[in-house]
Coordinates of C-alpha atoms and ligand atoms in Angstrom, one line a residue:
M18 CA 0.0 0.0 0.0
R19 CA 1.3 3.4 -1.0
P20 CA -1.1 6.1 0.4
I21 CA 0.7 9.1 -1.1
E22 CA 0.9 7.6 -4.6
F23 CA -2.7 6.5 -4.2
I24 CA -4.0 9.9 -3.3
L25 CA -2.1 11.5 -6.1
I26 CA -3.0 9.1 -8.9
F27 CA -6.4 7.8 -7.9
Y28 CA -8.4 10.8 -6.8
A29 CA -12.0 10.1 -7.8
G30 CA -13.5 10.1 -4.3
P31 CA -14.4 12.3 -1.3
P32 CA -11.7 14.4 0.2
T33 CA -9.7 12.7 2.9
L34 CA -8.2 13.7 6.3
P35 CA -4.7 12.8 7.4
V36 CA -4.5 9.4 9.2
V37 CA -8.2 8.6 9.3
G38 CA -8.8 9.1 5.5
N39 CA -12.6 8.9 5.2
L40 CA -13.3 6.9 8.3
H41 CA -14.9 9.9 10.1
V42 CA -17.6 10.1 7.5
F43 CA -18.5 6.4 7.5
P44 CA -22.0 6.0 8.8
K45 CA -22.8 3.3 11.4
T46 CA -25.7 2.1 9.4
G47 CA -26.8 2.6 5.8
I48 CA -23.2 2.2 4.4
H49 CA -24.8 1.2 1.0
I50 CA -26.5 4.5 0.9
Q51 CA -23.3 6.4 1.5
Y52 CA -21.5 4.3 -1.2
D53 CA -24.3 5.1 -3.5
K54 CA -24.0 8.9 -2.9
W55 CA -20.2 8.8 -3.6
L56 CA -20.7 6.7 -6.7
K57 CA -23.3 9.1 -8.0
E58 CA -21.1 12.1 -7.2
Y59 CA -17.7 10.8 -8.3
G60 CA -18.3 8.2 -11.0
P61 CA -18.6 4.5 -11.4
V62 CA -15.2 3.8 -9.7
V63 CA -14.5 5.6 -6.5
S64 CA -11.7 5.6 -4.1
V65 CA -12.1 6.0 -0.3
Q66 CA -9.5 5.7 2.4
M67 CA -10.3 3.5 5.4
G68 CA -7.5 4.8 7.7
G69 CA -4.4 3.4 6.0
R70 CA -6.3 1.1 3.7
P71 CA -7.6 2.1 0.3
L72 CA -11.0 0.9 -0.7
I73 CA -12.3 1.0 -4.3
L74 CA -16.1 1.1 -4.9
L75 CA -17.5 -0.3 -8.1
G76 CA -20.9 1.1 -9.1
T77 CA -21.8 -0.5 -12.5
A78 CA -22.1 -4.0 -13.7
T79 CA -19.5 -3.2 -16.4
A80 CA -16.9 -2.2 -13.8
V81 CA -17.7 -5.2 -11.6
S82 CA -17.3 -7.5 -14.6
D83 CA -14.2 -5.8 -16.1
L84 CA -12.3 -6.0 -12.8
L85 CA -13.7 -8.7 -10.5
E86 CA -14.4 -11.1 -13.4
K87 CA -12.2 -10.4 -16.4
R88 CA -9.2 -9.6 -14.2
G89 CA -10.2 -12.1 -11.5
A90 CA -6.6 -13.5 -11.2
I91 CA -5.6 -10.3 -9.3
Y92 CA -8.9 -9.3 -7.8
S93 CA -9.9 -12.3 -5.7
S94 CA -8.0 -12.2 -2.4
R95 CA -9.2 -10.8 0.9
W96 CA -7.7 -8.4 3.4
S97 CA -5.9 -9.9 6.4
T98 CA -8.0 -8.8 9.4
F99 CA -7.7 -9.5 13.0
F100 CA -11.1 -11.3 13.0
S101 CA -10.2 -13.6 10.2
H102 CA -6.7 -14.3 11.5
C103 CA -7.9 -15.5 14.9
G104 CA -9.2 -19.0 14.9
G105 CA -6.7 -20.3 12.4
G106 CA -8.0 -18.5 9.3
N107 CA -9.9 -21.4 7.8
N108 CA -13.2 -19.5 7.0
I109 CA -13.5 -19.8 3.2
A110 CA -15.2 -16.4 2.9
L111 CA -12.6 -14.5 4.8
R112 CA -9.3 -16.2 3.9
P113 CA -7.1 -15.0 1.0
N114 CA -7.1 -16.9 -2.2
D115 CA -4.4 -19.3 -1.1
D116 CA -4.1 -23.1 -1.6
G117 CA -6.4 -23.9 1.2
W118 CA -9.1 -21.6 -0.2
R119 CA -8.7 -23.3 -3.7
R120 CA -9.1 -26.7 -2.1
Q121 CA -12.1 -25.6 -0.1
R122 CA -13.7 -23.9 -3.0
K123 CA -13.1 -26.8 -5.4
I124 CA -15.3 -29.1 -3.4
Y125 CA -18.1 -26.6 -3.4
H126 CA -18.0 -26.5 -7.2
V127 CA -17.9 -30.3 -7.4
R128 CA -20.7 -31.0 -4.9
L129 CA -23.0 -27.9 -4.9
N130 CA -23.1 -27.2 -8.7
A131 CA -26.4 -26.8 -10.5
K132 CA -26.8 -30.5 -11.2
L133 CA -25.8 -31.9 -7.8
S134 CA -27.7 -29.2 -5.9
N135 CA -30.8 -31.2 -7.0
N136 CA -29.7 -33.8 -4.5
Y137 CA -30.9 -31.5 -1.7
L138 CA -34.4 -30.8 -3.2
P139 CA -36.0 -33.3 -0.8
Y140 CA -34.8 -31.3 2.2
Q141 CA -35.9 -28.0 0.7
T142 CA -39.3 -29.4 -0.3
F143 CA -39.9 -31.3 3.0
E144 CA -39.1 -28.2 5.1
T145 CA -41.9 -26.2 3.3
S146 CA -44.5 -28.5 5.0
K147 CA -43.2 -27.4 8.4
L148 CA -42.9 -23.7 7.3
L149 CA -46.5 -23.6 6.0
F150 CA -47.8 -25.3 9.1
D151 CA -45.9 -22.9 11.4
L152 CA -47.2 -19.9 9.5
L153 CA -50.8 -21.3 9.7
E154 CA -50.5 -21.9 13.5
S155 CA -48.7 -18.7 14.5
P156 CA -48.6 -16.2 11.6
S157 CA -47.3 -13.3 13.7
G158 CA -44.0 -15.3 14.4
F159 CA -43.2 -15.3 10.7
R160 CA -39.7 -14.0 11.0
K161 CA -38.7 -16.9 13.4
H162 CA -40.4 -19.4 11.1
F163 CA -38.3 -18.3 8.1
E164 CA -35.2 -18.4 10.2
R165 CA -35.9 -22.0 11.4
F166 CA -36.7 -23.0 7.9
T167 CA -33.4 -21.9 6.4
I168 CA -31.3 -22.9 9.4
S169 CA -32.7 -26.4 9.2
I170 CA -32.2 -26.7 5.5
G171 CA -28.6 -25.3 5.9
C172 CA -27.8 -27.7 8.7
T173 CA -29.1 -30.7 6.8
I174 CA -27.2 -29.9 3.7
A175 CA -24.0 -29.2 5.6
F176 CA -24.2 -32.0 8.2
G177 CA -27.1 -34.2 7.5
R178 CA -28.9 -33.0 10.7
R179 CA -32.4 -31.4 10.7
I180 CA -33.5 -28.8 13.2
D181 CA -37.1 -29.2 14.2
S182 CA -37.7 -26.2 16.5
F183 CA -36.5 -22.8 17.5
E184 CA -36.0 -24.2 20.9
S185 CA -33.6 -26.9 19.8
P186 CA -30.1 -26.7 21.5
L187 CA -28.5 -26.7 18.0
M188 CA -30.6 -23.8 16.9
K189 CA -29.7 -21.9 20.1
A190 CA -26.0 -22.6 19.7
L191 CA -26.0 -21.3 16.1
M192 CA -28.0 -18.2 17.1
E193 CA -25.5 -17.4 19.8
L194 CA -22.6 -17.9 17.4
F195 CA -24.2 -15.5 14.9
H196 CA -24.6 -12.9 17.7
R197 CA -21.0 -13.3 18.9
S198 CA -19.4 -13.2 15.5
L199 CA -21.4 -10.1 14.5
Q200 CA -20.3 -8.3 17.7
A201 CA -16.7 -9.4 17.2
S202 CA -16.5 -8.4 13.6
K203 CA -18.2 -5.1 14.3
H204 CA -16.3 -3.9 17.4
Y205 CA -12.7 -4.8 16.5
Q206 CA -12.3 -3.9 12.9
L207 CA -10.8 -0.4 13.6
F208 CA -7.5 -2.1 14.4
D209 CA -7.3 -3.4 10.9
F210 CA -7.3 0.0 9.2
F211 CA -4.0 1.0 10.6
G212 CA -0.8 -0.9 9.8
L213 CA 0.8 -0.2 13.1
T214 CA -2.1 -1.2 15.4
R215 CA -2.7 -4.2 13.1
Y216 CA 0.9 -5.3 13.5
I217 CA 0.9 -4.9 17.3
V218 CA -2.6 -6.3 18.0
H219 CA -2.0 -9.4 15.9
R220 CA 1.0 -10.2 17.9
I221 CA -0.3 -9.7 21.5
P222 CA -0.6 -13.0 23.2
E223 CA -4.2 -14.0 24.0
R224 CA -3.6 -13.9 27.8
F225 CA -2.8 -10.1 27.6
S226 CA -5.7 -9.0 25.5
S227 CA -9.3 -9.4 26.5
V228 CA -10.3 -8.5 22.9
K229 CA -8.2 -11.3 21.4
A230 CA -9.3 -13.7 24.2
E231 CA -13.0 -13.0 23.3
I232 CA -12.6 -13.5 19.6
E233 CA -10.5 -16.6 20.0
D234 CA -13.1 -17.9 22.4
M235 CA -15.8 -17.2 19.8
W236 CA -13.9 -19.2 17.2
R237 CA -13.2 -22.1 19.6
G238 CA -16.9 -22.3 20.3
Q239 CA -17.6 -22.4 16.6
Y240 CA -15.1 -25.1 15.9
N241 CA -16.2 -27.2 18.9
L242 CA -19.7 -27.2 17.4
W243 CA -18.5 -27.9 13.8
D244 CA -16.2 -30.7 15.1
Q245 CA -19.0 -32.4 17.0
M246 CA -21.2 -32.3 13.9
V247 CA -18.4 -33.7 11.7
A248 CA -17.8 -36.5 14.3
T249 CA -21.4 -37.5 14.0
A250 CA -21.2 -37.7 10.2
K251 CA -18.1 -39.8 10.5
K252 CA -19.8 -42.2 12.8
Q253 CA -22.7 -42.5 10.5
I254 CA -20.4 -43.4 7.7
A255 CA -18.5 -45.9 9.9
D256 CA -21.9 -47.5 10.9
G257 CA -22.9 -47.9 7.3
K258 CA -25.7 -45.4 7.7
F259 CA -26.9 -43.2 4.8
Y260 CA -27.2 -39.5 5.8
P261 CA -26.2 -37.5 2.7
S262 CA -24.6 -34.1 3.3
F263 CA -21.8 -31.8 2.2
T264 CA -19.7 -33.1 5.1
R265 CA -20.2 -36.7 4.0
D266 CA -19.1 -35.7 0.5
M267 CA -16.0 -34.0 1.8
L268 CA -15.1 -36.9 4.0
T269 CA -15.6 -39.4 1.2
Q270 CA -14.5 -37.4 -1.8
S271 CA -11.6 -35.3 -0.6
A272 CA -9.7 -38.2 0.9
G273 CA -6.9 -39.0 -1.5
S274 CA -8.1 -36.5 -4.0
P275 CA -5.4 -35.7 -6.6
K276 CA -6.6 -32.0 -6.4
G277 CA -5.7 -31.9 -2.7
E278 CA -7.1 -33.4 0.4
L279 CA -8.9 -31.1 2.8
T280 CA -7.6 -31.1 6.4
P281 CA -10.0 -32.0 9.1
R282 CA -10.2 -28.3 10.1
E283 CA -10.9 -27.3 6.6
I284 CA -13.7 -29.9 6.3
A285 CA -15.3 -28.6 9.5
A286 CA -14.9 -25.0 8.5
N287 CA -16.3 -25.6 5.0
A288 CA -19.4 -27.3 6.3
G289 CA -19.9 -24.9 9.2
D290 CA -19.5 -21.9 6.9
A291 CA -21.9 -23.3 4.3
W292 CA -24.4 -23.6 7.2
M293 CA -23.9 -20.1 8.3
A294 CA -23.9 -18.7 4.7
A295 CA -27.1 -20.5 4.0
T296 CA -29.2 -19.1 6.8
D297 CA -29.9 -15.3 7.0
T298 CA -29.2 -14.9 3.3
Q299 CA -32.1 -17.1 2.4
S300 CA -34.5 -16.3 5.2
N301 CA -34.1 -12.5 4.7
S302 CA -34.7 -12.9 1.0
L303 CA -38.0 -14.7 1.8
L304 CA -38.9 -11.9 4.2
S305 CA -38.3 -9.4 1.5
F306 CA -40.5 -11.4 -0.8
I307 CA -43.4 -11.2 1.7
K308 CA -42.8 -7.5 2.0
A309 CA -42.9 -7.1 -1.8
M310 CA -46.2 -9.1 -1.9
V311 CA -47.8 -6.9 0.7
L312 CA -46.6 -3.7 -1.0
Y313 CA -47.4 -4.9 -4.5
P314 CA -50.8 -6.7 -4.3
E315 CA -51.2 -6.8 -8.1
A316 CA -47.9 -8.8 -8.3
Q317 CA -49.1 -11.1 -5.6
E318 CA -52.4 -11.7 -7.4
R319 CA -50.7 -12.3 -10.7
A320 CA -48.2 -14.7 -9.3
R321 CA -50.9 -16.7 -7.5
R322 CA -53.0 -16.8 -10.7
E323 CA -50.1 -18.2 -12.6
I324 CA -49.7 -21.0 -10.0
D325 CA -53.4 -21.8 -9.9
T326 CA -53.7 -22.0 -13.7
K327 CA -50.4 -23.8 -14.5
I328 CA -50.2 -26.3 -11.7
A329 CA -52.7 -29.2 -11.2
A330 CA -55.1 -28.5 -8.4
D331 CA -54.0 -31.5 -6.3
K332 CA -50.3 -30.7 -6.5
L333 CA -48.0 -28.2 -4.7
P334 CA -45.7 -26.2 -6.9
G335 CA -42.0 -27.2 -6.8
W336 CA -38.7 -26.8 -8.5
E337 CA -39.8 -29.2 -11.3
D338 CA -42.5 -26.7 -12.3
R339 CA -40.2 -23.7 -12.8
L340 CA -40.4 -23.7 -16.6
E341 CA -44.2 -23.4 -16.4
L342 CA -43.9 -20.4 -14.1
P343 CA -42.2 -17.5 -15.8
Y344 CA -43.8 -14.9 -13.6
M345 CA -42.7 -16.7 -10.4
R346 CA -39.2 -16.9 -11.9
G347 CA -39.4 -13.2 -12.4
C348 CA -40.5 -12.7 -8.8
M349 CA -37.5 -14.6 -7.5
E350 CA -35.0 -12.6 -9.5
E351 CA -36.7 -9.4 -8.8
T352 CA -36.7 -10.1 -5.0
L353 CA -33.0 -10.7 -5.1
R354 CA -32.4 -7.6 -7.2
W355 CA -34.8 -5.3 -5.3
A356 CA -33.8 -6.3 -1.8
P357 CA -30.3 -7.9 -1.8
T358 CA -29.1 -9.3 1.5
T359 CA -25.6 -8.5 0.4
L360 CA -26.0 -4.7 0.0
T361 CA -22.3 -4.1 -0.2
G362 CA -21.2 -7.3 -1.9
G363 CA -20.9 -9.9 0.8
P364 CA -18.9 -10.4 4.0
M365 CA -15.8 -8.7 2.9
P366 CA -14.4 -6.7 -0.1
H367 CA -12.2 -8.5 -2.6
M368 CA -8.6 -7.6 -2.4
L369 CA -6.4 -6.5 -5.3
T370 CA -3.0 -8.3 -5.3
K371 CA -1.1 -6.4 -8.0
D372 CA -1.1 -2.7 -9.1
D373 CA -3.6 -2.3 -11.9
Y374 CA -4.9 0.4 -14.3
Y375 CA -8.6 1.1 -15.1
M376 CA -10.3 4.1 -16.7
G377 CA -7.1 6.1 -16.4
Y378 CA -6.7 5.4 -12.7
R379 CA -4.0 3.5 -11.0
L380 CA -5.4 1.0 -8.5
P381 CA -2.9 -0.1 -5.9
A382 CA -2.1 -3.6 -4.8
G383 CA -3.6 -4.2 -1.3
A384 CA -6.8 -2.1 -2.0
G385 CA -10.1 -3.6 -1.0
V386 CA -12.6 -3.7 -3.9
V387 CA -16.3 -3.5 -3.3
N388 CA -19.0 -4.8 -5.5
C389 CA -21.6 -2.1 -4.5
V390 CA -24.6 -4.4 -5.1
W391 CA -27.2 -1.8 -4.0
T392 CA -26.0 0.7 -6.6
V393 CA -25.5 -1.8 -9.4
N394 CA -28.9 -3.5 -8.8
N395 CA -30.6 0.0 -8.9
D396 CA -28.7 1.3 -11.9
P397 CA -31.4 3.3 -13.9
E398 CA -29.5 2.7 -17.1
R399 CA -30.3 -1.0 -16.8
F400 CA -33.5 -1.0 -14.8
S401 CA -36.2 1.5 -15.3
N402 CA -37.9 2.7 -12.1
P403 CA -35.5 0.5 -10.2
R404 CA -37.2 0.9 -6.8
E405 CA -40.4 -0.5 -8.1
F406 CA -40.9 -4.3 -7.7
D407 CA -41.5 -5.5 -11.3
P408 CA -41.1 -9.2 -12.0
L409 CA -41.7 -8.6 -15.7
R410 CA -38.5 -6.7 -16.2
F411 CA -36.5 -9.8 -17.1
E412 CA -36.6 -11.8 -20.3
E413 CA -38.5 -15.1 -19.9
T414 CA -36.0 -17.0 -22.0
G415 CA -33.3 -15.7 -19.6
T416 CA -34.9 -16.7 -16.3
A417 CA -35.6 -20.1 -17.8
I418 CA -31.9 -20.7 -17.8
E419 CA -30.7 -22.5 -14.6
G420 CA -28.3 -20.3 -12.8
F421 CA -29.4 -17.2 -14.7
S422 CA -28.4 -15.1 -11.6
V423 CA -24.8 -16.0 -12.2
I424 CA -24.8 -16.3 -16.0
N425 CA -21.4 -15.5 -17.6
D426 CA -22.8 -12.7 -19.8
Y427 CA -23.0 -10.0 -17.2
S428 CA -25.1 -7.7 -19.5
R429 CA -28.0 -10.2 -19.2
R430 CA -27.6 -10.9 -15.5
P431 CA -30.6 -9.8 -13.5
H432 CA -28.5 -8.6 -10.5
V433 CA -25.2 -9.0 -8.8
T434 CA -26.6 -10.2 -5.5
F435 CA -24.5 -13.4 -5.5
G436 CA -21.3 -11.4 -6.0
A437 CA -18.9 -11.7 -9.0
G438 CA -15.7 -13.3 -10.2
R439 CA -13.7 -16.1 -8.5
R440 CA -15.4 -15.4 -5.2
I441 CA -18.9 -15.5 -6.5
C442 CA -21.3 -17.3 -4.2
P443 CA -20.8 -21.1 -4.6
G444 CA -24.2 -21.7 -2.9
S445 CA -26.3 -19.8 -5.4
H446 CA -27.8 -23.0 -6.9
V447 CA -28.9 -24.2 -3.5
A448 CA -30.2 -20.7 -2.7
E449 CA -32.2 -20.4 -5.8
R450 CA -33.9 -23.7 -5.2
T451 CA -34.8 -22.9 -1.5
V452 CA -36.3 -19.5 -2.3
F453 CA -38.1 -20.5 -5.5
I454 CA -39.9 -23.5 -3.9
A455 CA -40.7 -21.5 -0.8
M456 CA -42.1 -18.5 -2.7
C457 CA -44.3 -20.6 -4.9
R458 CA -45.7 -22.6 -1.9
L459 CA -46.3 -19.5 0.2
L460 CA -48.5 -18.1 -2.5
W461 CA -50.2 -21.4 -3.1
A462 CA -51.1 -21.4 0.6
F463 CA -51.6 -17.9 1.9
E464 CA -52.7 -14.3 1.3
F465 CA -50.4 -11.5 2.5
H466 CA -52.0 -8.1 3.5
P467 CA -50.9 -5.0 5.3
K468 CA -51.7 -4.9 9.0
L469 CA -54.3 -2.3 10.0
D470 CA -54.1 0.2 12.8
A471 CA -56.8 0.9 15.4
K472 CA -58.6 3.1 12.9
G473 CA -58.6 0.4 10.2
K474 CA -55.9 2.1 8.1
P475 CA -53.0 0.1 6.7
I476 CA -49.8 0.5 8.8
P477 CA -47.2 2.0 6.3
I478 CA -44.1 -0.1 5.5
D479 CA -40.9 1.7 4.5
R480 CA -40.1 0.1 1.2
D481 CA -36.4 0.8 1.3
A482 CA -35.6 0.3 5.1
F483 CA -33.0 -2.4 5.8
E484 CA -31.8 -3.9 9.0
P485 CA -28.0 -3.7 8.7
G486 CA -25.6 -6.6 9.5
L487 CA -23.1 -8.9 7.9
V488 CA -26.2 -10.1 6.1
A489 CA -28.8 -7.4 5.6
G490 CA -32.6 -7.9 5.8
P491 CA -35.8 -5.9 5.6
A492 CA -36.3 -3.7 8.7
P493 CA -39.0 -5.2 10.9
F494 CA -42.5 -4.9 9.4
D495 CA -45.9 -6.3 10.3
C496 CA -48.4 -8.0 8.0
I497 CA -51.4 -10.3 8.0
I498 CA -50.8 -13.8 6.8
K499 CA -53.9 -15.9 6.4
P500 CA -54.7 -19.1 4.6
R501 CA -56.5 -18.6 1.3
N502 CA -59.4 -20.9 2.3
Q503 CA -60.3 -23.7 4.7
E504 CA -59.4 -26.3 2.2
K505 CA -55.8 -25.0 2.0
A506 CA -55.6 -24.9 5.8
R507 CA -56.7 -28.5 6.0
K508 CA -54.2 -29.6 3.3
I509 CA -51.4 -27.8 5.2
R510 CA -52.2 -29.6 8.4
D511 CA -52.6 -33.0 6.7
M512 CA -49.3 -32.5 4.8
W513 CA -47.3 -31.8 8.0
K514 CA -49.0 -34.7 9.8
K515 CA -47.9 -37.0 7.0
A516 CA -44.4 -35.5 6.7
Q517 CA -43.7 -36.3 10.4
E518 CA -43.8 -40.0 9.5
S519 CA -40.4 -39.4 7.9
L520 CA -38.9 -38.1 11.2
D521 CA -37.3 -39.9 14.1
E522 CA -37.9 -39.0 17.8
D523 CA -35.2 -36.2 17.6
G524 CA -37.0 -34.5 14.7
N525 CA -34.3 -35.7 12.3
Y526 CA -35.0 -37.6 9.1
T527 CA -35.1 -41.3 9.2
E528 CA -32.6 -43.2 7.1
E529 CA -35.5 -44.5 5.1
F530 CA -36.4 -40.9 4.1
F531 CA -32.9 -40.5 2.5
L532 CA -32.9 -43.9 0.8
K533 CA -36.3 -43.3 -0.7
N534 CA -35.6 -39.7 -1.9
W535 CA -32.1 -40.0 -3.1
T536 CA -32.3 -40.7 -6.8
A537 CA -30.5 -37.8 -8.4
D538 CA -27.0 -38.8 -7.8
K539 CA -25.7 -42.1 -6.4
G540 CA -22.0 -41.4 -6.3
P541 CA -20.7 -41.4 -2.7
M542 CA -24.3 -41.2 -1.5
V543 CA -24.8 -44.9 -2.2
K544 CA -25.1 -46.7 1.1
Q545 CA -21.8 -48.0 2.2
E546 CA -21.8 -51.8 2.6
Ligands
HEM885 C1 -30.0 -15.8 -1.2 C2 -28.9 -16.5 -0.7 C3 -27.5 -16.1 -0.8 C4 -26.9 -14.9 -1.2 C5 -27.6 -13.6 -1.7 C6 -25.5 -15.1 -1.2 C7 -24.5 -14.1 -1.6 C8 -23.2 -14.3 -1.4 C9 -22.2 -13.2 -1.8 C10 -22.5 -11.8 -2.3 C11 -21.0 -13.7 -1.5 C12 -19.6 -13.0 -1.7 C13 -19.2 -13.0 -3.1 C14 -18.0 -12.1 -3.4 O1 -17.2 -11.9 -2.5 O2 -18.0 -11.7 -4.5 C15 -21.2 -15.1 -1.0 C16 -20.1 -15.9 -0.6 C17 -20.3 -17.2 -0.2 N1 -21.5 -17.9 -0.1 FE1 -23.3 -17.2 -0.5 N2 -25.2 -16.3 -0.7 C18 -26.4 -17.0 -0.5 C19 -26.6 -18.3 -0.1 C20 -25.5 -19.2 0.1 C21 -25.7 -20.6 0.4 C22 -27.1 -21.3 0.4 C23 -24.5 -21.1 0.6 C24 -24.0 -22.5 0.9 C25 -24.7 -23.6 0.6 C26 -23.5 -20.0 0.4 C27 -22.1 -20.1 0.5 C28 -21.2 -19.1 0.3 C29 -19.8 -19.2 0.6 C30 -19.1 -20.5 1.1 C31 -19.2 -18.0 0.2 C32 -17.7 -17.6 0.3 C33 -17.1 -17.8 -1.0 C34 -15.6 -17.3 -1.1 O3 -15.2 -16.4 -0.5 O4 -14.9 -18.0 -1.9 N3 -24.2 -18.9 0.1 N4 -22.5 -15.4 -1.0

């Protein structure tokens, strides 16, 4: 990093102060709005200074593609931070693009690609029975129901373990981890913006630093949990039991792999990180969908009409019906564009590893590079009236393509919510399946309306209000969720009653459930003799 050279040569950005750079004008919340203002004022590529660290903001799909994708070889690392260093640095989303990252990422591509993500459809489909039942029984708790829904799907995909209730010890353990990691990442990042404090703090022994002790303790708690889950998966394999999961794949596939075997810690981290990455991202997207349905009743009606006319009366819509449901496909892409959970591009900026030139500017090695999703997704050049929820804005032939959200041709991409380049979300195929199935079934089952105040007037909902965090979500809002009719309510109850026959006394799937449902890919999922 060469701050003086940086300031002289790359000057498209707000004025800086000595030492702090632009840190003093960084808002505590609504960073995406501040980035958006800077991008509108200074151009599609903006430089800001986070203390001693330069940060480059990208505000158009072209800039994101030109740099993060076409020059991905030098735009795919991550900053070294105190938070990511502690705990051994095995978190795939936070670590630099080293050998370990490549090995970890490889197995995501091999096991969670578009084709093999179909393996997990039985979990995603099953969990909708519980989601619909929970919403029927206690509609006002809808936030919690969505959280349980995605946490359970994530845990089953990652470890082969279902989570039946918000009160389950596993659910509580994960919620505590979320809380602790959010606090840790929020409170201690200031050290990272200054070379000297970073150098000192990274070297202080844990026993002399309460900050370090707290973060290390958080990571230890995390790995204890992941290790226990991996140990269970190992035992299941040893006992010849068939509980398919990403962990099982890593244990059976990475061993002896010519592309590089994952260490036990990397396996645990990969599975645990998939679990965490699969939770708020998906549940918050579903919450935003409900918000959109309440705010745009004509879109709600039209989507429901499509489901009613295209899907047989005795069937619930599913992933297999997506080609019949173009408007619903539009609803999914539009929700991800309109209310991205990754407003500023994900958990951490990419990092540039070599000096580079773009649009006449020199971008220095070591700079963080942000895909400003909020700005790119709302670019009026690409999307007319971008803050209006309009599922018809995408070409039907495009949304029919599996993985359209991450299609190579960026000019056709409906949004950049899954990131870009070599760090692009490797769980996007799983995510699309979860949210599409849930969205269709929610509309099959329920109506969504604004809540009324004491005078019978709809309580207003702020369309653009977000709750900040590592993963953003819509700010709390109220709504009325009611079954479309008594017949639907009866079907939901019957469905959940029947579904429970596939669960054991702990609320996990029986082995028979897996054996019956696993047809898509035999591979390592074939029962071990
Ligand atoms: C709607 C749901 C989701 C959204 C919007 C989302 C979005 C993102 C974004 C923006 C990134 C950062 C990309 C970048 O740095 O350019 C990311 C990274 C990641 N996501 Fe997702 N994600 C979702 C669901 C999932 C799921 C279901 C999984 C796992 C099954 C997953 C696993 C990961 C992992 C492991 C990374 C880190 C990749 C790396 O740094 O190499 N995500 N995701």
